[in-house]
Short mmCIF file of C-alpha atoms in Angstrom, two decimals:
data_model
loop_
_atom_site.label_atom_id
_atom_site.label_comp_id
_atom_site.label_asym_id
_atom_site.label_seq_id
_atom_site.Cartn_x
_atom_site.Cartn_y
_atom_site.Cartn_z
CA MET Q 1 14.13 -36.22 28.27
CA ALA Q 2 12.28 -33.39 28.48
CA ASP Q 3 10.55 -32.53 25.40
CA ALA Q 4 7.05 -31.41 26.12
CA ALA Q 5 7.74 -27.70 24.94
CA PRO Q 6 9.24 -28.31 21.77
CA ARG Q 7 6.39 -30.69 20.69
CA LEU Q 8 3.85 -28.30 22.00
CA LYS Q 9 5.13 -25.49 20.08
CA GLY Q 10 5.57 -27.81 16.90
CA ILE Q 11 1.74 -28.91 17.26
CA LEU Q 12 0.40 -25.52 18.15
CA GLU Q 13 2.39 -23.90 15.02
CA GLN Q 14 0.99 -26.49 13.11
CA LEU Q 15 -2.93 -25.88 13.91
CA ILE Q 16 -2.67 -22.03 13.26
CA GLY Q 17 -0.21 -22.02 10.42
CA THR Q 18 1.62 -19.29 11.61
CA PRO Q 19 4.91 -19.35 13.95
CA LEU Q 20 3.74 -19.19 17.57
CA PRO Q 21 5.08 -15.27 18.76
CA VAL Q 22 6.05 -16.04 22.37
CA ARG Q 23 8.19 -18.44 24.22
CA VAL Q 24 6.17 -21.79 25.39
CA ARG Q 25 7.84 -23.33 28.83
CA ALA Q 26 5.98 -27.17 29.65
CA TRP Q 27 5.25 -28.29 33.28
CA ASP Q 28 8.47 -30.76 32.30
CA GLY Q 29 10.78 -27.75 32.62
CA SER Q 30 11.46 -27.68 29.13
CA GLN Q 31 11.26 -24.27 26.59
CA ALA Q 32 10.88 -23.75 23.16
CA GLY Q 33 10.18 -20.56 21.01
CA PRO Q 34 11.66 -16.96 20.52
CA PRO Q 35 14.27 -15.40 23.14
CA ASP Q 36 13.71 -12.47 24.92
CA THR Q 37 9.56 -12.56 24.90
CA PRO Q 38 6.96 -13.29 27.00
CA THR Q 39 6.74 -16.98 28.04
CA LEU Q 40 3.86 -18.85 28.19
CA VAL Q 41 3.79 -21.34 31.02
CA VAL Q 42 1.74 -24.46 30.47
CA ARG Q 43 1.63 -25.92 33.94
CA ASN Q 44 0.18 -29.31 33.16
CA ARG Q 45 -1.53 -31.25 30.78
CA ARG Q 46 -5.08 -30.35 32.04
CA ALA Q 47 -4.55 -26.86 29.81
CA LEU Q 48 -4.25 -28.80 26.55
CA ARG Q 49 -7.60 -30.69 27.41
CA HIS Q 50 -9.12 -27.25 28.32
CA LEU Q 51 -8.36 -26.55 24.67
CA LEU Q 52 -9.20 -29.45 23.10
CA TRP Q 53 -12.34 -29.52 24.76
CA LYS Q 54 -13.24 -25.82 23.77
CA PRO Q 55 -11.16 -24.64 21.13
CA GLY Q 56 -9.98 -21.36 21.07
CA GLU Q 57 -10.91 -18.74 23.47
CA LEU Q 58 -12.58 -20.28 25.92
CA GLY Q 59 -10.60 -23.37 26.34
CA LEU Q 60 -7.85 -21.46 26.86
CA ALA Q 61 -9.64 -18.89 29.64
CA ARG Q 62 -10.76 -22.14 31.26
CA ALA Q 63 -7.08 -22.80 31.56
CA TRP Q 64 -5.91 -19.31 32.70
CA VAL Q 65 -8.90 -19.19 35.44
CA ALA Q 66 -8.02 -22.57 36.61
CA GLY Q 67 -4.48 -21.66 36.90
CA ASP Q 68 -3.34 -23.98 34.54
CA LEU Q 69 -1.96 -21.43 32.24
CA ALA Q 70 0.12 -18.54 33.07
CA VAL Q 71 2.39 -15.89 31.63
CA GLU Q 72 5.82 -15.02 32.81
CA GLY Q 73 6.83 -11.92 31.49
CA ASP Q 74 4.98 -8.32 30.31
CA LEU Q 75 1.20 -9.65 30.21
CA TYR Q 76 0.59 -6.95 27.53
CA THR Q 77 3.13 -7.67 25.44
CA ALA Q 78 1.72 -11.54 25.62
CA LEU Q 79 -1.50 -10.91 24.96
CA ASP Q 80 -1.09 -8.42 22.31
CA ARG Q 81 1.13 -10.89 20.40
CA LEU Q 82 -1.17 -13.53 20.70
CA SER Q 83 -4.78 -11.49 20.00
CA GLY Q 84 -4.49 -12.04 16.27
CA LEU Q 85 -4.81 -15.87 16.76
CA ILE Q 86 -7.03 -15.85 19.66
CA TRP Q 87 -9.48 -12.49 20.08
CA GLU Q 88 -9.58 -11.05 16.79
CA ARG Q 89 -12.26 -12.03 14.71
CA ASP Q 90 -10.71 -13.34 11.27
CA GLU Q 91 -12.11 -16.96 10.88
CA GLU Q 92 -8.70 -17.58 8.96
CA THR Q 93 -6.41 -16.57 11.60
CA ARG Q 94 -8.26 -17.87 14.80
CA THR Q 95 -7.15 -21.17 16.78
CA LEU Q 96 -8.37 -24.19 14.99
CA THR Q 97 -10.65 -23.23 12.60
CA ARG Q 98 -8.77 -24.94 9.65
CA SER Q 99 -10.72 -27.74 7.95
CA LEU Q 100 -10.49 -31.23 9.37
CA ARG Q 101 -10.07 -32.54 5.76
CA ASP Q 102 -6.90 -31.28 6.07
CA PRO Q 103 -4.23 -34.17 7.02
CA GLY Q 104 -1.67 -31.75 8.46
CA PHE Q 105 -4.36 -30.27 10.63
CA ARG Q 106 -5.52 -33.86 11.26
CA SER Q 107 -1.93 -34.74 12.33
CA ALA Q 108 -1.64 -31.78 14.55
CA VAL Q 109 -5.00 -32.96 16.41
CA ARG Q 110 -3.85 -36.43 17.26
CA GLY Q 111 -0.44 -34.91 18.46
CA LEU Q 112 -2.38 -32.72 20.66
CA LEU Q 113 -4.44 -35.37 22.08
CA ALA Q 114 -1.63 -37.86 22.72
CA LEU Q 115 0.10 -35.00 24.74
CA ALA Q 116 -2.94 -34.18 26.80
CA GLY Q 117 -3.34 -37.62 28.10
CA SER Q 118 -6.68 -38.14 29.79
CA PRO Q 119 -9.34 -38.11 26.71
CA LEU Q 120 -11.85 -36.86 29.54
CA PRO Q 121 -12.77 -33.03 29.62
CA PRO Q 122 -11.97 -31.12 32.98
CA ALA Q 123 -14.44 -29.78 34.75
CA PRO Q 124 -15.10 -25.55 33.92
CA PRO Q 125 -13.53 -23.54 36.73
CA PRO Q 126 -16.40 -22.65 39.63
CA GLU Q 127 -16.00 -18.63 38.43
CA GLU Q 128 -17.79 -19.83 35.19
CA ALA Q 129 -21.19 -18.29 35.12
CA ARG Q 130 -23.69 -21.35 33.87
CA ARG Q 131 -27.17 -20.56 33.07
CA PRO Q 132 -29.59 -21.06 30.35
CA ARG Q 133 -29.58 -18.71 27.25
CA ARG Q 134 -33.23 -18.42 27.48
CA GLY Q 135 -35.13 -15.55 28.87
CA LEU Q 136 -32.31 -12.91 28.25
CA HIS Q 137 -32.69 -9.64 29.63
CA THR Q 138 -35.57 -10.58 31.70
CA ARG Q 139 -35.43 -8.73 35.37
CA HIS Q 140 -34.64 -12.10 36.33
CA SER Q 141 -32.04 -12.43 34.15
CA ASP Q 142 -30.72 -8.95 34.55
CA ARG Q 143 -30.31 -9.57 38.04
CA ARG Q 144 -28.48 -12.64 38.50
CA ALA Q 145 -26.07 -11.54 35.70
CA ILE Q 146 -25.38 -8.17 37.69
CA SER Q 147 -24.91 -10.18 40.76
CA HIS Q 148 -22.36 -12.27 39.34
CA HIS Q 149 -19.86 -9.23 38.32
CA TYR Q 150 -20.59 -6.87 40.81
CA ASP Q 151 -21.54 -8.84 44.06
CA VAL Q 152 -17.93 -10.29 44.59
CA GLY Q 153 -17.03 -8.14 47.94
CA ASN Q 154 -17.01 -4.39 47.88
CA ASP Q 155 -13.15 -4.62 49.38
CA PHE Q 156 -12.12 -6.25 45.98
CA TYR Q 157 -13.82 -3.60 43.90
CA GLU Q 158 -11.77 -1.13 46.63
CA LEU Q 159 -8.46 -2.65 46.07
CA VAL Q 160 -8.78 -2.68 41.91
CA LEU Q 161 -10.73 0.93 41.82
CA GLY Q 162 -9.18 2.96 44.30
CA PRO Q 163 -11.04 5.42 46.78
CA SER Q 164 -12.88 6.65 44.01
CA MET Q 165 -15.19 3.22 43.99
CA VAL Q 166 -16.12 4.10 40.18
CA TYR Q 167 -16.20 1.77 38.08
CA SER Q 168 -16.19 3.03 34.41
CA CYS Q 169 -13.75 5.44 32.34
CA ALA Q 170 -12.12 8.25 33.95
CA TYR Q 171 -11.15 11.38 32.10
CA TRP Q 172 -7.31 11.85 32.13
CA PRO Q 173 -5.83 15.59 31.83
CA ALA Q 174 -2.51 13.62 31.29
CA PRO Q 175 -1.37 10.15 30.89
CA PRO Q 176 0.36 8.78 34.30
CA PRO Q 177 2.63 9.82 35.99
CA ARG Q 178 1.27 13.60 35.77
CA GLY Q 179 -2.21 12.03 36.13
CA THR Q 180 -3.61 10.34 38.57
CA LEU Q 181 -6.54 7.63 38.73
CA GLU Q 182 -8.17 9.43 41.37
CA GLN Q 183 -8.02 13.01 39.98
CA ALA Q 184 -9.14 11.60 36.36
CA GLN Q 185 -12.33 9.73 37.97
CA HIS Q 186 -13.14 12.90 39.49
CA ASP Q 187 -12.96 14.78 36.47
CA LYS Q 188 -14.66 12.67 34.87
CA LEU Q 189 -17.74 12.56 37.32
CA GLU Q 190 -17.48 17.09 37.02
CA LEU Q 191 -17.63 16.10 32.88
CA VAL Q 192 -20.84 14.59 33.06
CA ALA Q 193 -21.97 17.00 35.77
CA ARG Q 194 -21.44 19.89 33.53
CA LYS Q 195 -22.88 18.58 30.54
CA LEU Q 196 -25.67 17.44 32.67
CA ALA Q 197 -26.22 21.41 33.48
CA LEU Q 198 -26.47 20.11 37.06
CA GLU Q 199 -27.50 22.71 39.88
CA PRO Q 200 -29.24 23.00 43.01
CA GLY Q 201 -32.87 22.48 42.76
CA ARG Q 202 -32.43 19.92 40.27
CA ARG Q 203 -33.20 16.19 40.20
CA LEU Q 204 -30.93 13.72 39.08
CA LEU Q 205 -31.73 9.98 38.26
CA ASP Q 206 -28.47 7.93 38.14
CA VAL Q 207 -29.46 4.52 36.50
CA GLY Q 208 -26.62 1.78 37.55
CA CYS Q 209 -25.41 3.82 40.34
CA GLY Q 210 -22.80 1.92 41.28
CA TRP Q 211 -21.40 2.41 44.76
CA GLY Q 212 -23.06 5.64 44.73
CA SER Q 213 -19.82 7.99 43.68
CA MET Q 214 -21.95 9.97 41.00
CA ALA Q 215 -24.89 10.75 43.22
CA VAL Q 216 -22.40 11.52 45.84
CA HIS Q 217 -20.44 14.01 43.59
CA ALA Q 218 -23.69 15.76 42.05
CA ALA Q 219 -25.25 15.97 45.13
CA ARG Q 220 -22.02 17.45 47.17
CA GLU Q 221 -20.75 19.58 44.56
CA HIS Q 222 -23.81 20.67 42.57
CA GLY Q 223 -26.49 20.52 45.38
CA VAL Q 224 -28.99 18.31 43.18
CA GLY Q 225 -31.19 15.85 44.64
CA VAL Q 226 -30.37 12.44 43.41
CA VAL Q 227 -32.11 9.02 42.80
CA GLY Q 228 -29.31 6.15 42.59
CA VAL Q 229 -30.86 2.61 41.26
CA THR Q 230 -28.75 -0.48 41.15
CA LEU Q 231 -29.57 -4.31 40.44
CA SER Q 232 -26.52 -5.12 43.24
CA GLN Q 233 -27.56 -5.62 46.85
CA GLU Q 234 -23.79 -5.12 47.65
CA GLN Q 235 -23.51 -1.90 45.87
CA ALA Q 236 -26.57 -0.25 47.40
CA ALA Q 237 -25.49 -0.92 51.07
CA TYR Q 238 -21.94 0.46 50.06
CA ALA Q 239 -23.76 3.57 48.62
CA ARG Q 240 -26.05 4.02 51.24
CA LYS Q 241 -23.34 3.91 53.70
CA ARG Q 242 -21.62 6.61 51.88
CA VAL Q 243 -24.06 8.68 51.55
CA ALA Q 244 -24.58 8.68 55.24
CA ASP Q 245 -21.21 9.13 55.67
CA GLU Q 246 -21.13 12.35 53.77
CA GLY Q 247 -24.35 13.84 55.76
CA LEU Q 248 -26.49 13.74 52.42
CA THR Q 249 -29.40 11.55 52.83
CA ASP Q 250 -31.77 14.14 52.70
CA ARG Q 251 -30.13 14.84 49.16
CA ILE Q 252 -29.93 11.23 47.83
CA GLU Q 253 -31.85 8.17 47.75
CA ILE Q 254 -30.10 4.86 46.78
CA ARG Q 255 -32.65 2.00 45.38
CA VAL Q 256 -32.36 -1.29 44.65
CA GLN Q 257 -34.60 -0.92 41.55
CA ASP Q 258 -34.56 -1.86 38.07
CA TYR Q 259 -34.77 1.30 35.59
CA ARG Q 260 -37.94 -0.28 33.93
CA ASP Q 261 -39.53 0.26 37.02
CA VAL Q 262 -38.70 3.70 38.21
CA THR Q 263 -42.12 5.75 37.95
CA ASP Q 264 -41.43 8.98 40.05
CA GLY Q 265 -40.44 11.16 37.00
CA PRO Q 266 -39.86 13.39 35.84
CA TYR Q 267 -36.07 14.01 36.25
CA ASP Q 268 -34.45 17.31 35.23
CA ALA Q 269 -31.23 15.11 34.02
CA ILE Q 270 -30.29 11.43 33.90
CA SER Q 271 -26.88 9.54 33.83
CA SER Q 272 -26.45 6.54 32.66
CA ILE Q 273 -22.52 5.71 33.07
CA GLY Q 274 -21.58 2.16 31.84
CA MET Q 275 -24.99 0.52 32.46
CA ALA Q 276 -26.48 0.63 29.01
CA GLU Q 277 -24.09 -2.46 27.96
CA HIS Q 278 -25.73 -4.71 30.00
CA VAL Q 279 -29.24 -3.92 28.51
CA GLY Q 280 -28.95 -5.70 25.22
CA SER Q 281 -29.75 -4.96 21.81
CA ARG Q 282 -33.27 -6.61 22.13
CA ARG Q 283 -34.13 -4.21 25.02
CA TYR Q 284 -32.43 -1.14 23.79
CA LEU Q 285 -34.93 0.77 22.30
CA GLU Q 286 -37.46 -0.20 25.90
CA TYR Q 287 -34.05 1.30 27.82
CA ALA Q 288 -33.98 4.43 25.71
CA THR Q 289 -38.04 4.84 25.41
CA ALA Q 290 -38.27 4.31 29.47
CA LEU Q 291 -35.26 7.29 30.31
CA HIS Q 292 -37.19 9.82 27.78
CA ARG Q 293 -40.39 9.26 29.54
CA LEU Q 294 -38.45 9.62 32.68
CA LEU Q 295 -37.27 13.19 31.92
CA LYS Q 296 -39.11 16.51 31.72
CA PRO Q 297 -39.33 18.27 28.33
CA GLY Q 298 -35.76 19.85 28.16
CA GLY Q 299 -33.98 17.66 30.19
CA ARG Q 300 -30.43 15.92 29.12
CA LEU Q 301 -29.43 12.24 29.54
CA LEU Q 302 -25.84 11.63 29.28
CA ASN Q 303 -25.33 7.99 28.31
CA HIS Q 304 -21.46 6.78 28.62
CA GLN Q 305 -21.14 3.63 27.11
CA ILE Q 306 -18.81 0.75 25.35
CA ALA Q 307 -19.05 0.49 21.83
CA ARG Q 308 -17.63 -2.30 19.41
CA ARG Q 309 -16.87 -1.50 15.66
CA PRO Q 310 -19.71 -2.28 12.92
CA GLN Q 311 -19.64 -5.78 11.07
CA ARG Q 312 -20.57 -6.07 7.59
CA ASP Q 313 -22.94 -8.63 8.66
CA GLU Q 314 -24.28 -7.54 11.84
CA THR Q 315 -26.44 -11.00 12.14
CA THR Q 316 -23.15 -12.60 12.96
CA TYR Q 317 -22.35 -10.67 15.50
CA ARG Q 318 -21.75 -13.02 19.02
CA VAL Q 319 -20.41 -11.81 22.54
CA ASP Q 320 -16.62 -13.07 23.34
CA ASP Q 321 -16.90 -16.26 24.87
CA PHE Q 322 -14.82 -15.06 27.76
CA ILE Q 323 -16.60 -12.08 28.68
CA ASP Q 324 -19.63 -14.02 28.54
CA ALA Q 325 -18.90 -16.76 30.75
CA TYR Q 326 -16.52 -15.03 33.19
CA VAL Q 327 -17.12 -11.13 33.25
CA PHE Q 328 -20.55 -10.04 31.96
CA PRO Q 329 -22.69 -12.74 31.24
CA ASP Q 330 -25.33 -11.47 28.74
CA GLY Q 331 -23.51 -8.47 28.28
CA GLU Q 332 -23.36 -7.10 24.26
CA LEU Q 333 -21.81 -4.14 22.85
CA ALA Q 334 -23.25 -2.35 19.95
CA PRO Q 335 -21.84 -0.02 17.32
CA LEU Q 336 -22.19 3.60 18.23
CA GLY Q 337 -24.30 4.26 15.44
CA SER Q 338 -26.73 2.00 16.17
CA THR Q 339 -27.08 3.45 19.89
CA VAL Q 340 -27.83 6.92 18.34
CA THR Q 341 -30.05 5.48 16.11
CA LEU Q 342 -32.14 3.95 18.69
CA LEU Q 343 -32.04 6.95 21.32
CA GLU Q 344 -33.15 8.87 18.24
CA ARG Q 345 -36.10 6.89 17.78
CA ALA Q 346 -36.92 6.66 21.19
CA GLY Q 347 -37.61 10.53 21.06
CA PHE Q 348 -34.13 11.83 21.91
CA GLU Q 349 -32.23 14.83 20.38
CA VAL Q 350 -28.60 13.78 20.06
CA ARG Q 351 -26.56 17.22 20.60
CA ASP Q 352 -23.00 15.99 21.62
CA VAL Q 353 -20.68 12.57 21.07
CA GLU Q 354 -17.44 12.65 22.84
CA SER Q 355 -14.95 9.25 22.07
CA ILE Q 356 -12.67 8.78 24.88
CA ARG Q 357 -11.06 5.53 23.84
CA GLU Q 358 -7.77 6.01 24.91
CA HIS Q 359 -8.83 7.46 28.41
CA TYR Q 360 -10.33 3.95 28.85
CA ALA Q 361 -7.06 2.37 28.17
CA LEU Q 362 -5.14 4.19 30.94
CA THR Q 363 -7.89 3.28 33.48
CA LEU Q 364 -7.74 -0.17 32.88
CA ARG Q 365 -4.42 -0.26 33.20
CA GLY Q 366 -4.19 1.95 36.40
CA TRP Q 367 -6.81 -0.93 37.58
CA VAL Q 368 -4.34 -3.67 36.59
CA ALA Q 369 -1.80 -2.06 38.54
CA ASN Q 370 -3.75 -1.64 41.76
CA LEU Q 371 -4.54 -5.81 41.41
CA GLU Q 372 -1.37 -6.47 40.84
CA SER Q 373 0.05 -4.81 43.30
CA GLY Q 374 -2.30 -5.91 46.06
CA TRP Q 375 -2.35 -9.35 44.33
CA SER Q 376 -2.39 -11.43 47.70
CA ARG Q 377 -5.27 -9.86 49.06
CA ALA Q 378 -7.29 -9.88 46.28
CA VAL Q 379 -6.65 -13.30 45.78
CA ALA Q 380 -7.39 -13.83 49.94
CA LEU Q 381 -10.96 -11.84 49.14
CA THR Q 382 -12.19 -13.61 45.84
CA GLY Q 383 -9.89 -16.65 45.48
CA PRO Q 384 -6.82 -17.04 42.74
CA GLY Q 385 -9.22 -18.09 40.02
CA ARG Q 386 -11.50 -14.69 40.35
CA ALA Q 387 -8.31 -12.72 40.79
CA ARG Q 388 -6.97 -14.29 37.39
CA VAL Q 389 -10.56 -13.58 35.71
CA TRP Q 390 -9.78 -9.44 36.25
CA GLN Q 391 -6.57 -9.83 35.11
CA LEU Q 392 -6.89 -11.14 32.23
CA TYR Q 393 -9.88 -9.06 31.15
CA MET Q 394 -8.66 -5.85 32.26
CA ALA Q 395 -5.21 -6.16 30.94
CA ALA Q 396 -6.58 -7.54 27.46
CA SER Q 397 -9.48 -4.75 27.18
CA ALA Q 398 -6.87 -2.17 27.74
CA LEU Q 399 -5.22 -3.60 24.48
CA ALA Q 400 -8.39 -3.45 22.76
CA PHE Q 401 -9.05 0.23 23.26
CA GLU Q 402 -5.40 0.92 22.32
CA ARG Q 403 -5.56 -0.78 19.45
CA ASN Q 404 -9.45 0.57 18.37
CA ARG Q 405 -11.16 -2.83 18.39
CA ILE Q 406 -13.78 -1.25 20.83
CA GLY Q 407 -14.27 2.23 22.22
CA VAL Q 408 -16.53 4.22 24.43
CA ASN Q 409 -18.29 7.55 23.85
CA GLN Q 410 -20.49 9.75 26.36
CA VAL Q 411 -23.89 10.72 23.98
CA LEU Q 412 -25.71 13.81 25.25
CA ALA Q 413 -29.37 13.82 24.23
CA VAL Q 414 -32.04 15.96 25.19
CA ARG Q 415 -35.76 15.63 25.63
CA THR Q 416 -36.21 18.69 23.26
CA PRO Q 417 -39.34 20.17 23.67
CA GLU Q 418 -41.69 21.11 20.88
CA SER Q 419 -40.64 25.03 20.77
CA GLY Q 420 -37.25 23.42 19.71
CA ALA Q 421 -35.42 25.47 22.81
CA CYS Q 422 -33.45 23.01 24.73
CA ALA Q 423 -31.15 25.65 26.70
CA LEU Q 424 -27.58 24.29 25.41
CA PRO Q 425 -25.08 26.94 24.62
CA LEU Q 426 -24.19 27.39 20.80
CA ARG Q 427 -20.75 26.10 21.66
CA SER Q 428 -20.65 23.44 23.81
CA ARG Q 429 -16.92 22.68 23.35
CA THR Q 430 -13.62 23.88 23.12
CA TRP Q 431 -10.57 22.63 21.44
CA ASN Q 432 -7.21 22.95 21.86
#
């Protein structure tokens, strides 16, 4: 008799201590759980072994990336219903956190072991980053982490990001369908340019320049000279071709270079868009100090950065297992207050902070839509595992921004001269 799904549902509910909020379909075709909800498809017993050997988020992620676990129905709804059991940090509700001294818990684990079959641990999917934790945020480890995430093929990024090739939060005039991803990314680049007061004759350093979108926009639309630096060889090659195609080689230089090795300042302005998340808390003051040194007195920094909510005990913070293993190895998020404090310690005067959290949720949903509409091509370009990594990470991130679990902020900071004059307008914002 096909009964794997009812058995699995009962075991999981015993482990998590609450009814399972989605339907389950198992490898034997059996189903169990509430109707009219997304279905968690457990394609084989190996999915359970992933969970047993790595309980919680990483085990589920491995099963998903390997294709042993899937969702039928709306992915956002499924992730939203499961988020309290998997991703949220309340240790009382996370999967498999109850004490092994609990007889019911031990019974459930034995049931899961029996249902999973072979006791041997399955190998992690090849998409998982494997590296020692020693030497975090050295030049070598940063290059390796950046390569893991960005050097997966420019064609894949074109499919996901669209023609703008901007891999950071867009700035939406209105939600879709009134606003488009392409227009929103153009508006974000223009917003950065306005905040930096870019104009002909000035010099911009774009730290973490990606595929050259900000550099091209700044040079073409505002007449500035630009130096863009990245650690990704593939990004640099793409950006250089783009610069040449635009006829902007006399205004833009793209380098494969660590920001710590830039010595040809001073610059009038620095843009750092979606790059600081890779710096790490131990290196952040070094990062801020380096950028302060590279600016002229009166020069401006626009730091566009994802932020997490602060914790009561900051020493307990750790990066999500899935994100660390599959998406951004060595990446770290900091609370907004910590970022502002470190910028000020480096000598900056912070003049404006704009939260655009809801904009990132819209952006991520746009990227997921691009990926899913071009799924066959994405799989052909990068393989099914990598495509599943991106689908899961972007959909889960969209929900995290919508639920205010993480945010994103543009921080405008100035290297204010001793005179105190920094040439900013008395009113820099217009509120509707």
